[in-house]
Coordinates of C-alpha atoms in Angstrom, one line a residue:
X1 CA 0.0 0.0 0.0
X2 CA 1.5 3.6 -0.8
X3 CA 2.9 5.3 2.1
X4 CA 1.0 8.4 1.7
X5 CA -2.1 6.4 2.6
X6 CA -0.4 4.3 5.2
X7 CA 0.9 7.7 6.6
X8 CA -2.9 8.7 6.9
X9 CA -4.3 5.9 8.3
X10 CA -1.5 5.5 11.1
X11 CA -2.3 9.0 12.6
X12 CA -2.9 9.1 15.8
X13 CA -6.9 10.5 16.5
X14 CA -7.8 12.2 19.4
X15 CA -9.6 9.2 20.9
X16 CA -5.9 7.5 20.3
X17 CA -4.4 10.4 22.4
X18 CA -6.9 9.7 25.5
X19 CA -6.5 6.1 25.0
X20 CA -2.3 6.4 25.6
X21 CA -3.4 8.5 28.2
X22 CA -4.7 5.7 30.3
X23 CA -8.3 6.5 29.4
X24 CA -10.7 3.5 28.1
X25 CA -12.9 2.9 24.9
X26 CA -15.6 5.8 24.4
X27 CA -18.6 3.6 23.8
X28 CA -20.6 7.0 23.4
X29 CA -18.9 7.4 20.2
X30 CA -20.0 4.0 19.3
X31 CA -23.4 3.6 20.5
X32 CA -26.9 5.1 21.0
X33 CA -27.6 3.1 23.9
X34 CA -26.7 0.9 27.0
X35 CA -25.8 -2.3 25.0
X36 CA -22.3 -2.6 23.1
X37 CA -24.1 -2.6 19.6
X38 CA -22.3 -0.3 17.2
X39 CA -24.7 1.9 15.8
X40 CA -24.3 2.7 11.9
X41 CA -25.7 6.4 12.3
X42 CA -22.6 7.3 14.6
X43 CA -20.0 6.4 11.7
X44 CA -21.9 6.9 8.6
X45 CA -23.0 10.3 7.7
X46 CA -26.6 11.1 6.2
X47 CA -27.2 9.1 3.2
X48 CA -23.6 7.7 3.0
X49 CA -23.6 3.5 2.4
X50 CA -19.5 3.2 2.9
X51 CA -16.8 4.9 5.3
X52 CA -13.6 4.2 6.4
X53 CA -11.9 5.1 9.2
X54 CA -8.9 3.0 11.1
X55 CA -9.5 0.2 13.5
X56 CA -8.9 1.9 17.6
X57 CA -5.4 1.2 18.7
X58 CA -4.0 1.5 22.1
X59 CA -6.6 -0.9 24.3
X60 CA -8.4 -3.8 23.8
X61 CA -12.0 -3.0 21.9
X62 CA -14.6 -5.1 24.0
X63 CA -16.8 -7.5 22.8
X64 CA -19.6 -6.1 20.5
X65 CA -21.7 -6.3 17.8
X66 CA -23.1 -3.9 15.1
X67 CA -25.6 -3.1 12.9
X68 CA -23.7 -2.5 9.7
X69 CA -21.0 -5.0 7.7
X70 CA -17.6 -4.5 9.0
X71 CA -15.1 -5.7 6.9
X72 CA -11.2 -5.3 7.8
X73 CA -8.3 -5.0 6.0
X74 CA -5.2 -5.0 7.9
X75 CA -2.8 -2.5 6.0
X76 CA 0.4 -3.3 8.6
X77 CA 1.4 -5.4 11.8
X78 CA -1.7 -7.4 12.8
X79 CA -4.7 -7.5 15.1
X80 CA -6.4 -10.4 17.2
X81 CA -9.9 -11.1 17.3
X82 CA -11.8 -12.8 19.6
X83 CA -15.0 -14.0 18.0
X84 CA -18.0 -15.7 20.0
X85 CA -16.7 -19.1 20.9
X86 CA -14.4 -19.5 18.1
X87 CA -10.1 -19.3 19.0
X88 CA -8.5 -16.1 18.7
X89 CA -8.1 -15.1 14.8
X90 CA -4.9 -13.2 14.1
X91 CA -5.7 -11.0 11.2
X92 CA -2.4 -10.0 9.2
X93 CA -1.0 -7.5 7.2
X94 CA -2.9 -7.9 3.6
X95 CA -6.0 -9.9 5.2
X96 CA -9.4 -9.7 4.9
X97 CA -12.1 -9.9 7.6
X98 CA -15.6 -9.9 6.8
X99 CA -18.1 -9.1 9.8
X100 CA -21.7 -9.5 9.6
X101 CA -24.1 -7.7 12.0
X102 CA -24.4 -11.3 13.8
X103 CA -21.1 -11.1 14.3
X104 CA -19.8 -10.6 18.3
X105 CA -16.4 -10.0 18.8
X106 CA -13.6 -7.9 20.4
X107 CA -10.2 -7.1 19.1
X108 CA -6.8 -7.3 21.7
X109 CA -5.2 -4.3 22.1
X110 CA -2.9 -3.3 18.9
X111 CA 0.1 -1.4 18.6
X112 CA 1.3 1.8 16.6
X113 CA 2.0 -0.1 13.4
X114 CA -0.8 -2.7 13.5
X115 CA -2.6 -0.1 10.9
X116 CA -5.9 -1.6 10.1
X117 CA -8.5 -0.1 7.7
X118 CA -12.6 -0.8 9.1
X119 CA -14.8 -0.3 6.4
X120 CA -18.3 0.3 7.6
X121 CA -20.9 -1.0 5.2
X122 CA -24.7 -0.4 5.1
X123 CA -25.9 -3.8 4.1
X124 CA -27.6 -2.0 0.8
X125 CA -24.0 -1.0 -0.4
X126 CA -23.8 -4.5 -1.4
X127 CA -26.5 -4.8 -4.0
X128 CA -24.2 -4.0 -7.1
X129 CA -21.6 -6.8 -5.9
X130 CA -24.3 -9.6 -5.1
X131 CA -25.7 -8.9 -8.3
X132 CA -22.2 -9.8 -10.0
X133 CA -21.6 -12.9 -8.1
X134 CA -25.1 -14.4 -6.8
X135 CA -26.0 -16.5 -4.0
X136 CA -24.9 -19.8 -5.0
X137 CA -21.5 -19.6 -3.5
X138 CA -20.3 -19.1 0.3
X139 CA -20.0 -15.2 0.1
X140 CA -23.0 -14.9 -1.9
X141 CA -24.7 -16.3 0.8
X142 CA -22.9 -14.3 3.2
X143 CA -23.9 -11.3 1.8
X144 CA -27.5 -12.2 1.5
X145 CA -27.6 -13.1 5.0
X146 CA -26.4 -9.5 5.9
X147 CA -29.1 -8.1 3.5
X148 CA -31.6 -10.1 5.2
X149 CA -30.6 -9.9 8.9
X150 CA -30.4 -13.4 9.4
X151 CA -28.3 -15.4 11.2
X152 CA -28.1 -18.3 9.2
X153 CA -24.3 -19.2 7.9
X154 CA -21.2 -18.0 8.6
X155 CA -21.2 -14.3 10.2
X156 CA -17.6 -14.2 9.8
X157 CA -15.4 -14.7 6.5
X158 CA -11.8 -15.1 7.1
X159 CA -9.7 -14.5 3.7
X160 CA -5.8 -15.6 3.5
X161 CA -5.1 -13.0 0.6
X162 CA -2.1 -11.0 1.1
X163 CA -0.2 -12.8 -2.2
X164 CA -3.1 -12.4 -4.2
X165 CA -2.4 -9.3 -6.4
X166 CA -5.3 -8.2 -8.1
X167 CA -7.0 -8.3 -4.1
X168 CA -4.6 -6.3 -2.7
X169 CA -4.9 -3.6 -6.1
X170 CA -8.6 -3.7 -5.8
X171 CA -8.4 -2.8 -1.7
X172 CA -5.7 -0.2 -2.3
X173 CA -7.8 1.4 -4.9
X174 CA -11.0 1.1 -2.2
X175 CA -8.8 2.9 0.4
X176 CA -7.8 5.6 -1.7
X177 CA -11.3 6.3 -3.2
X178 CA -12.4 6.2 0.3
X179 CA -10.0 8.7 1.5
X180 CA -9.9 11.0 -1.4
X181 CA -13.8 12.0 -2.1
X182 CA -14.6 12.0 -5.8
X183 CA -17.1 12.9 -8.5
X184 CA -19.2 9.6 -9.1
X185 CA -17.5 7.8 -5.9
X186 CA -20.5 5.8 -4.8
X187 CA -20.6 4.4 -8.1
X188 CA -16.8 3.7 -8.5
X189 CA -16.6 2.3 -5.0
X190 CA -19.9 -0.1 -5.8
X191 CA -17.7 -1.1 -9.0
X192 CA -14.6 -1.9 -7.0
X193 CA -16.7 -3.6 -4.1
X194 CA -17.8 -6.1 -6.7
X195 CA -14.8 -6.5 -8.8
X196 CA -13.5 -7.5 -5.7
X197 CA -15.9 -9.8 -4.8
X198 CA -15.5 -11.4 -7.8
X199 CA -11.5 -12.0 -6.9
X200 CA -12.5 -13.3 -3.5
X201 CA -14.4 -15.9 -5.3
X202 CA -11.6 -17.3 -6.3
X203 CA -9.9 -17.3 -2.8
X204 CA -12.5 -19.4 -1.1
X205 CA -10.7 -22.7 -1.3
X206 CA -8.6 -21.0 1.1
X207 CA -11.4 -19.8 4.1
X208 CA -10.3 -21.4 7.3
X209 CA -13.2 -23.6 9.0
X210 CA -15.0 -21.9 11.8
X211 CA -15.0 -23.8 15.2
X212 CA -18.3 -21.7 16.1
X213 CA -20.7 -24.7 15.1
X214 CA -18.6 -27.5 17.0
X215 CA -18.5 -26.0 19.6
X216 CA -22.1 -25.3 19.9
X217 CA -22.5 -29.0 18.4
X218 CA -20.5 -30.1 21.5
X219 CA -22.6 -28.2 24.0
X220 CA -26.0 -30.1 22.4
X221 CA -24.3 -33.0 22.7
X222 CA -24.0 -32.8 26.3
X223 CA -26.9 -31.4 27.0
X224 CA -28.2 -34.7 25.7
X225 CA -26.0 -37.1 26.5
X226 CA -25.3 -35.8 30.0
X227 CA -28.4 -33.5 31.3
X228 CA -28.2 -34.2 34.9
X229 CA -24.9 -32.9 35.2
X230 CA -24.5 -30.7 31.9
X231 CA -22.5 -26.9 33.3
X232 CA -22.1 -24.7 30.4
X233 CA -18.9 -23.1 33.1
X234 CA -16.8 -26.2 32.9
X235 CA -17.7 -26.7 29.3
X236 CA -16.1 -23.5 28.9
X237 CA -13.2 -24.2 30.5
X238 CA -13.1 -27.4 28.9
X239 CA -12.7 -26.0 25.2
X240 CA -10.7 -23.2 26.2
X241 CA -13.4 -20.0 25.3
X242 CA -14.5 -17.9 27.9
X243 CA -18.2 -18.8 29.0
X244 CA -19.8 -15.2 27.4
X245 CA -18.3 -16.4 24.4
X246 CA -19.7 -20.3 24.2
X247 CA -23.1 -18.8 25.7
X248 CA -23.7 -15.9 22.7
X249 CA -22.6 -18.7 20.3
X250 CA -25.3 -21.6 21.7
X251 CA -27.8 -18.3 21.8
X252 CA -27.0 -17.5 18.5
X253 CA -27.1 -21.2 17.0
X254 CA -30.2 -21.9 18.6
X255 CA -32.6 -18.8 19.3
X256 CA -32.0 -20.1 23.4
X257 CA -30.2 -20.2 25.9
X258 CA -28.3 -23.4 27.4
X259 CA -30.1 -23.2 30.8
X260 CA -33.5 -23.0 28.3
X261 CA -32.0 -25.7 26.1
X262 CA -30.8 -27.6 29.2
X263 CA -34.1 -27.1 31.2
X264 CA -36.4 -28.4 28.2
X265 CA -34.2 -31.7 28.0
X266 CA -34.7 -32.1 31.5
X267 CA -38.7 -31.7 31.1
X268 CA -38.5 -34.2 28.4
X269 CA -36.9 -36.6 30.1
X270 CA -39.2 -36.8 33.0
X271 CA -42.1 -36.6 31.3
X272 CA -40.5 -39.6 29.3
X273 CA -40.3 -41.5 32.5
X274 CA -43.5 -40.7 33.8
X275 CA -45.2 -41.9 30.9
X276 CA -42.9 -45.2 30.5
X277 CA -41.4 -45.5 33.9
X278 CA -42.7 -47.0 37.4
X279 CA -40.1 -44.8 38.9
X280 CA -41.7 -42.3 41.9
X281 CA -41.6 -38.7 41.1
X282 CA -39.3 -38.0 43.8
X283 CA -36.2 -40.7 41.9
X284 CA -37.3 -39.0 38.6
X285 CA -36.6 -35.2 39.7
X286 CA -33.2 -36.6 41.1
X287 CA -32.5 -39.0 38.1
X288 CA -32.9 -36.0 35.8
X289 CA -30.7 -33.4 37.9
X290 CA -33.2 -31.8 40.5
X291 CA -32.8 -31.6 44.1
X292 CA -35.4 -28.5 44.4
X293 CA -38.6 -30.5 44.5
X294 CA -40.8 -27.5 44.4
X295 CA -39.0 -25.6 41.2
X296 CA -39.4 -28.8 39.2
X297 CA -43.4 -29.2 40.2
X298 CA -43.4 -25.7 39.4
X299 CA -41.5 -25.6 36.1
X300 CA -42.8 -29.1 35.1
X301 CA -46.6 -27.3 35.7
X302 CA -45.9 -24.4 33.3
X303 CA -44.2 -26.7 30.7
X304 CA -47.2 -29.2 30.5
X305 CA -50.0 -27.6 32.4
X306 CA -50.6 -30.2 34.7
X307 CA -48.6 -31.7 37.6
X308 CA -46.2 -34.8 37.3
X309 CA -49.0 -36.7 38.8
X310 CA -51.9 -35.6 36.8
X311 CA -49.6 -36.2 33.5
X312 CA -48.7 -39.8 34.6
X313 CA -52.6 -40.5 35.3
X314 CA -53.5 -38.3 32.0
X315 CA -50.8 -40.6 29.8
X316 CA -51.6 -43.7 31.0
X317 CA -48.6 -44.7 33.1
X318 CA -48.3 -46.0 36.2
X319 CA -49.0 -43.9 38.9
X320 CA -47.0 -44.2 42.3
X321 CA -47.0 -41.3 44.7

């Protein structure tokens, strides 16, 4: 990348300044409201669909989310991110880091030189490009997912491209229309957008896997194979990603929570044993993980309607008190 832009992006703002100061992240300057979601409106102006503006050095950005595609490109040095339950994701100098708004992440603290442009993207800015490449490929289907506000798919895309030429042309050329305004620049920036989806098409052999879904795959699997003793904690611990992290990813993944997910399995399994079962109530709120008698009656009540009694009677089985 030339120098002149380098030189630009690796100035140090005034947020910077407080930041070396010992001060902390700003989330005012992010945010419209108590939750860390990264409000478009604060970094786009009126009617704009693109901006750029370099990632926050100097302390660790916290975990967040935004409503917007953020896509990095990491101009010098390197950054880490931390994203939902996934391993930390070293982003280096010619990479590309794609974002969606189901995305939550934070990024460790970087350094002077770990330059790094963040390119904040109303999901509409993508129309041109999706057009060009359709949805019957990975990013396609990334895209459309940010279009849509889904969280289906990946909401990260990881590309190794700093050898990759006509990539790194096509971001310079991004940056620098970015940075220097121009007649017709939404349209020549729409144009280089998808040109350059169109080279990252060829660069998808190359996307590493995502551990997100295993790891939510592995907390199912022992919510079902081990529900009386299932602790999303030491499962945490166990696959070495902090326990915010493997809770956003199962919420994500599954529309619920684990102690939802978890609670439900344990519902179905006595109500399982009370229809098929002589087992007394009292073995069957211990065999599936209770020792409070009354919040199982009283959960088991709202779940079905009826008490574990009146369900075994109602079902047929056996009843013993």
């Amino acid at each position: 990348m030339r120098e002149e832009i380098l030189r630009k992006l690796r100035q140090v703002t005034e947020e910077e300044k407080k930041l070396l100061a010992g001060g902390s992240v700003d989330r005012t300057l992010y945010c419209s409201s108590d939750s860390f979601i990264i409000d478009s409106d604060k970094l786009l102006a009126n009617g704009q669909l693109i901006a750029l503006r370099a990632h926050t050095r100097f302390a660790s950005f916290p975990m967040h989310s935004h409503n917007y595609v953020e896509i990095v490109y990491m101009c010098s040095g390197q950054t880490i991110h931390h994203i939902e339950g996934n391993p930390p994701l070293t982003l280096r100098a010619g990479e590309l880091l794609f974002l969606n708004q189901n995305a939550v992440h934070g990024v460790e603290r970087a350094g002077e030189e770990d330059v790094g442009a963040n390119f904040i993207v109303h999901p509409q800015f993508f129309d041109y490009a999706l057009a060009l490449i359709g949805t019957d490929n990975i990013l396609g289907k990334f895209l459309l997912s940010s279009l849509r506000q889904t969280g289906s798919g990946r909401n990260h895309l990881h590309f190794l491209v700093s050898d990759v030429l006509p990539v790194q042309n096509l971001m310079e050329n991004l940056v620098w229309s970015l940075v220097h305004p121009q007649p017709n620049g939404r349209r020549i920036d729409q144009t280089t957008m998808g040109l350059l989806m169109m080279q990252l098409l060829n660069c998808t052999q190359n996307l590493p896997e995502t551990s997100g879904n295993s790891l939510v795959l592995a907390v199912l699997r022992e919510i079902e194979e081990n529900y009386r003793a299932a602790d999303l904690s030491r499962m945490a611990r166990e696959l070495h990603v902090s326990l915010p992290a493997l809770s956003a990813a199962v919420h994500q993944a599954t529309g619920h929570t684990f102690k939802a997910l978890l609670l439900e399995k344990r519902l179905s399994k006595a109500a399982q044993l009370l229809r098929e079962t002589k087992l007394s109530t009292q073995d069957i709120i211990f065999a599936v993980g209770y020792e409070n008698t009354s919040y199982f009656y009283r959960t088991f009540r709202a779940r079905f309607g009826l008490t574990p009694k009146e369900y075994r009677v109602q079902c047929g089985g056996v009843f013993l008190p």
